[in-house]
Amino acid sequence: LEILVTILNENDNPPVFSQPNITRDVPEDTEVDTVIVAREEATATDADLDTIYYELTTTVQNTDGYFAIRGVNNPEIYLQTALDYDKFNSATLLLYARDRPVTSPEPTNVATATITITIKQSDTRAPWFLPCTQLHNDTSVCISSPYSGRVNISEMSADPLLLEPGPIYAVDPDYTISDRIVYRIVGGNTNEVFSVNADTGNLTMNKIVTSPDSFLLQVMATQVSNVRKYSVATVEIKVINKSSFPPYFEKGVYNGMVFVGLPQRSFVYQAGDPSTPLVITAMDQDFPDV
């Protein structure tokens, strides 16, 4: 009597990841479609020799859609959307391995691998001159206003010039890198009248100004470790005559009169003289001929 016995494979083994916990440091400027976790590292095995079906999810809010797997049977993890360090700097991914399709009514064994992603800030932005204003809460762009100051004609100042809205100052907006900034004048410095301190940004005079023409300086701020990361700010220096006296009014009190019923923008006349408009004038001893 010959008896044939067939052993049926029962689905009694769950998939197993060789590395259930994986960590990766990913630079912020990583190109889209770059492999983050290779297929070999993310593949699970099944002692029942079942086909493995994969699914990738994220546990951190607002990080969905940045990372993906190549396919339901290919667990290679790649970058799907460009990263922005200011939006998030870490993500935790869960990779599920099932021995049946997600929609299968049959009992399914599941294994889970945790992938911890740390985003490393990259040197992606040029220096920002301060103060500056971000556009519509966009942290990648900050617009600064021109600087302005004044010097007296034919007068030398040994101190750093006072500027509005503040001293020349720039920072590296990639704050975890915070590269050192150096300054130099790259335009508008006729006759080399001014110089800028390379380290502090303080603007000083090299010589007196003999003409009333204004200066429109171009000051460049450059990162020390990457000269291609630079920004240029405009500094307007007006040349004025020195003011030694404050202005004053010719009279301490002015008296005027108006007629009832006149329309808007009608003249106010001198009190007691309805034919002469009231004129208020001020004088300045610095400008006696004006």
Coordinates of C-alpha atoms in Angstrom, one line a residue:
L1 CA 0.0 0.0 0.0
E2 CA 1.6 3.4 -1.1
I3 CA 0.5 6.4 0.9
L4 CA 1.2 10.0 -0.3
V5 CA 1.3 12.8 2.3
T6 CA 1.2 16.4 1.2
I7 CA 2.3 19.1 3.7
L8 CA 0.3 22.3 3.3
N9 CA 2.1 25.5 4.2
E10 CA 0.1 27.3 6.9
N11 CA 0.5 31.0 7.3
D12 CA 1.9 30.9 10.8
N13 CA 5.0 33.0 10.5
P14 CA 5.0 36.8 10.5
P15 CA 7.3 38.8 8.2
V16 CA 10.6 39.8 9.9
F17 CA 12.7 42.9 9.3
S18 CA 16.4 42.5 9.6
Q19 CA 16.6 46.1 10.9
P20 CA 13.4 47.1 12.7
N21 CA 14.9 50.4 13.7
I22 CA 16.7 52.6 11.1
T23 CA 18.0 56.1 11.5
R24 CA 19.1 58.5 8.8
D25 CA 20.5 62.0 8.6
V26 CA 19.2 63.7 5.5
P27 CA 20.6 67.1 4.3
E28 CA 18.0 69.7 3.6
D29 CA 19.2 70.2 0.0
T30 CA 18.9 66.5 -0.9
E31 CA 17.6 66.2 -4.4
V32 CA 14.1 64.8 -5.0
D33 CA 14.1 61.0 -5.9
T34 CA 17.3 60.4 -3.9
V35 CA 17.2 57.0 -2.1
I36 CA 17.0 57.4 1.7
V37 CA 16.8 53.7 2.7
A38 CA 18.0 51.1 0.2
R39 CA 15.7 48.2 -0.7
E40 CA 18.1 45.7 0.9
E41 CA 17.9 47.4 4.2
A42 CA 14.1 47.8 4.2
T43 CA 13.2 44.3 2.9
A44 CA 11.4 41.9 5.3
T45 CA 11.6 38.1 5.0
D46 CA 8.8 35.5 5.6
A47 CA 9.5 31.9 6.6
D48 CA 6.3 31.0 4.9
L49 CA 7.7 32.3 1.6
D50 CA 4.7 34.6 1.1
T51 CA 4.8 37.7 -1.1
I52 CA 5.4 40.7 1.1
Y53 CA 3.3 43.8 0.7
Y54 CA 4.6 47.1 2.1
E55 CA 3.1 50.4 3.2
L56 CA 4.8 53.5 4.5
T57 CA 3.2 56.1 6.9
T58 CA 4.4 59.0 9.0
T59 CA 3.7 59.8 12.6
V60 CA 4.8 63.4 12.6
Q61 CA 2.2 66.0 11.6
N62 CA 2.7 67.9 8.3
T63 CA 5.4 65.5 7.1
D64 CA 3.2 63.4 4.9
G65 CA 4.1 63.2 1.3
Y66 CA 7.8 63.9 1.6
F67 CA 9.0 60.3 1.7
A68 CA 7.6 57.3 -0.2
I69 CA 8.4 53.7 -1.2
R70 CA 9.0 52.6 -4.8
G71 CA 6.0 50.2 -4.9
V72 CA 3.8 47.9 -2.9
N73 CA 6.4 45.1 -3.3
N74 CA 9.5 47.4 -3.3
P75 CA 10.2 49.0 0.1
E76 CA 13.0 51.2 -1.1
I77 CA 12.4 54.6 0.6
Y78 CA 13.1 57.8 -1.4
L79 CA 12.6 61.5 -1.2
Q80 CA 9.4 62.5 -2.9
T81 CA 9.2 66.2 -2.1
A82 CA 11.9 68.8 -1.6
L83 CA 12.7 69.4 2.1
D84 CA 12.6 72.7 4.0
Y85 CA 14.3 72.8 7.4
D86 CA 12.2 75.7 8.6
K87 CA 9.0 73.6 8.1
F88 CA 10.2 70.5 10.0
N89 CA 13.6 69.0 11.0
S90 CA 12.7 65.4 11.9
A91 CA 10.2 62.7 10.8
T92 CA 9.3 59.3 12.0
L93 CA 8.2 56.8 9.4
L94 CA 6.5 53.4 9.9
L95 CA 7.1 50.8 7.3
Y96 CA 4.6 47.9 7.5
A97 CA 5.2 44.5 5.9
R98 CA 2.2 42.2 5.4
D99 CA 2.0 38.7 4.1
R100 CA -1.4 39.4 2.5
P101 CA -2.6 42.4 0.5
V102 CA -4.2 45.2 2.6
T103 CA -7.6 44.4 1.2
S104 CA -7.3 40.6 1.7
P105 CA -10.0 39.0 3.9
E106 CA -7.6 36.3 5.0
P107 CA -5.8 36.5 8.4
T108 CA -2.7 38.7 7.9
N109 CA 0.6 38.8 9.8
V110 CA 2.2 42.3 10.0
A111 CA 5.7 43.5 10.9
T112 CA 6.7 47.1 11.5
A113 CA 10.0 48.9 11.1
T114 CA 10.6 52.4 12.4
I115 CA 12.7 54.8 10.3
T116 CA 13.8 58.0 12.2
I117 CA 14.7 60.8 9.8
T118 CA 16.7 63.8 11.0
I119 CA 16.9 66.8 8.6
K120 CA 20.2 68.6 8.6
Q121 CA 20.1 72.3 7.6
S122 CA 22.1 73.1 4.5
D123 CA 23.7 76.3 3.4
T124 CA 20.9 77.3 1.0
R125 CA 20.4 81.0 1.7
A126 CA 22.5 84.1 1.2
P127 CA 23.0 86.5 4.1
W128 CA 20.2 88.7 5.3
F129 CA 20.8 92.4 6.1
L130 CA 18.9 93.4 9.3
P131 CA 16.4 94.6 10.1
C132 CA 14.3 92.8 7.4
T133 CA 10.7 91.8 6.9
Q134 CA 9.6 88.3 5.8
L135 CA 7.1 88.1 3.0
H136 CA 3.7 86.5 4.0
N137 CA 5.4 84.5 6.7
D138 CA 7.7 82.9 4.2
T139 CA 10.9 82.2 6.2
S140 CA 13.0 81.7 3.1
V141 CA 12.9 85.4 2.1
C142 CA 13.5 88.5 4.2
I143 CA 13.5 92.0 2.5
S144 CA 15.6 94.7 4.0
S145 CA 15.3 98.5 3.5
P146 CA 18.2 100.7 2.3
Y147 CA 20.5 102.2 5.0
S148 CA 20.9 106.0 5.1
G149 CA 23.1 108.5 6.9
R150 CA 24.5 112.0 6.8
V151 CA 27.9 113.7 7.0
N152 CA 28.8 117.3 7.2
I153 CA 30.6 118.9 4.3
S154 CA 34.3 119.7 4.9
E155 CA 34.2 118.0 8.3
M156 CA 36.0 114.7 9.3
S157 CA 34.3 112.2 11.6
A158 CA 36.5 109.7 13.4
D159 CA 33.5 107.7 14.8
P160 CA 31.4 105.1 12.9
L161 CA 28.6 106.8 11.1
L162 CA 25.1 106.7 12.5
L163 CA 22.7 105.0 10.0
E164 CA 19.0 104.4 9.8
P165 CA 17.3 102.1 10.4
G166 CA 20.4 100.9 12.2
P167 CA 24.1 99.9 11.7
I168 CA 25.1 97.7 8.8
Y169 CA 24.6 94.2 10.0
A170 CA 23.9 90.9 8.2
V171 CA 23.4 87.3 9.4
D172 CA 23.5 83.8 8.0
P173 CA 19.8 82.8 7.9
D174 CA 20.8 79.1 8.0
Y175 CA 21.1 79.6 11.7
T176 CA 22.4 76.1 12.6
I177 CA 25.4 76.9 10.4
S178 CA 25.6 80.6 11.3
D179 CA 28.6 81.2 9.1
R180 CA 30.7 84.3 9.8
I181 CA 29.9 87.4 7.7
V182 CA 32.5 89.8 6.2
Y183 CA 31.7 93.2 4.6
R184 CA 33.2 95.3 1.9
I185 CA 32.2 98.3 -0.3
V186 CA 31.8 97.2 -3.9
G187 CA 30.4 100.4 -5.5
G188 CA 29.6 104.1 -5.2
N189 CA 32.6 105.0 -3.1
T190 CA 33.8 107.9 -5.1
N191 CA 37.4 109.0 -4.2
E192 CA 37.4 106.2 -1.5
V193 CA 35.9 108.6 1.0
F194 CA 34.4 105.8 3.1
S195 CA 35.5 102.4 4.4
V196 CA 33.7 99.6 6.1
N197 CA 35.1 97.3 8.8
A198 CA 35.2 93.8 7.4
D199 CA 34.2 92.2 10.6
T200 CA 31.7 94.6 12.2
G201 CA 30.2 96.4 9.2
N202 CA 30.9 99.9 10.8
L203 CA 31.1 102.6 8.2
T204 CA 33.7 105.3 8.7
M205 CA 35.3 108.2 6.8
N206 CA 38.7 108.2 5.2
K207 CA 38.7 111.8 4.2
I208 CA 36.5 114.9 4.3
V209 CA 33.8 115.5 1.7
T210 CA 34.3 118.8 -0.3
S211 CA 31.2 118.7 -2.5
P212 CA 27.5 118.5 -1.6
D213 CA 26.9 115.4 -3.8
S214 CA 25.4 112.4 -2.0
F215 CA 26.9 109.0 -2.1
L216 CA 25.1 105.8 -2.9
L217 CA 27.3 103.0 -1.6
Q218 CA 26.9 99.3 -2.4
V219 CA 28.0 97.2 0.6
M220 CA 28.4 93.4 0.1
A221 CA 28.0 90.9 2.9
T222 CA 29.7 87.5 2.2
Q223 CA 29.9 84.2 4.1
V224 CA 33.4 83.3 5.0
S225 CA 33.2 79.7 4.1
N226 CA 31.2 80.2 0.9
V227 CA 31.9 83.3 -1.1
R228 CA 29.0 82.5 -3.5
K229 CA 26.6 83.2 -0.7
Y230 CA 26.4 87.0 -0.6
S231 CA 24.0 89.9 -0.5
V232 CA 24.3 93.6 -1.4
A233 CA 22.7 96.5 0.5
T234 CA 22.4 100.1 -0.5
V235 CA 23.7 102.8 1.8
E236 CA 22.8 106.4 0.9
I237 CA 25.0 109.1 2.6
K238 CA 23.8 112.7 2.2
V239 CA 26.3 115.5 2.5
I240 CA 24.9 118.5 4.4
N241 CA 26.1 121.8 5.8
K242 CA 26.8 121.6 9.5
S243 CA 23.9 122.8 11.6
S244 CA 24.9 124.7 14.7
F245 CA 21.7 126.5 15.5
P246 CA 18.1 125.3 15.8
P247 CA 15.3 127.0 13.8
Y248 CA 13.1 129.6 15.5
F249 CA 9.9 131.4 14.7
E250 CA 10.0 135.2 14.0
K251 CA 7.1 135.7 16.5
G252 CA 6.1 133.9 19.6
V253 CA 2.4 134.3 19.0
Y254 CA 0.6 134.7 15.6
N255 CA -3.0 136.1 15.5
G256 CA -5.3 135.5 12.6
M257 CA -9.0 135.9 11.7
V258 CA -11.4 134.0 9.4
F259 CA -14.9 134.8 8.1
V260 CA -17.9 132.7 8.8
G261 CA -19.2 130.6 5.9
L262 CA -15.9 130.4 3.9
P263 CA -15.3 127.0 2.1
Q264 CA -12.4 124.7 3.0
R265 CA -8.9 125.7 2.1
S266 CA -9.7 129.4 2.4
F267 CA -7.0 131.8 3.6
V268 CA -6.6 132.8 7.3
Y269 CA -6.0 136.5 7.4
Q270 CA -3.9 138.6 9.8
A271 CA -5.9 139.9 12.7
G272 CA -6.9 143.5 12.0
D273 CA -5.9 143.3 8.3
P274 CA -8.5 141.3 6.4
S275 CA -6.7 141.8 3.1
T276 CA -3.3 140.2 4.1
P277 CA -3.1 136.4 4.5
L278 CA -1.5 135.2 7.7
V279 CA 2.1 133.9 7.1
I280 CA 4.0 131.9 9.7
T281 CA 7.7 131.9 9.1
A282 CA 10.7 130.3 10.8
M283 CA 14.4 131.3 10.6
D284 CA 17.7 129.4 11.0
Q285 CA 21.0 131.2 11.6
D286 CA 22.7 128.3 9.7
F287 CA 20.9 129.5 6.6
P288 CA 20.6 133.3 7.0
D289 CA 19.9 133.9 3.3
V290 CA 17.0 131.4 3.1

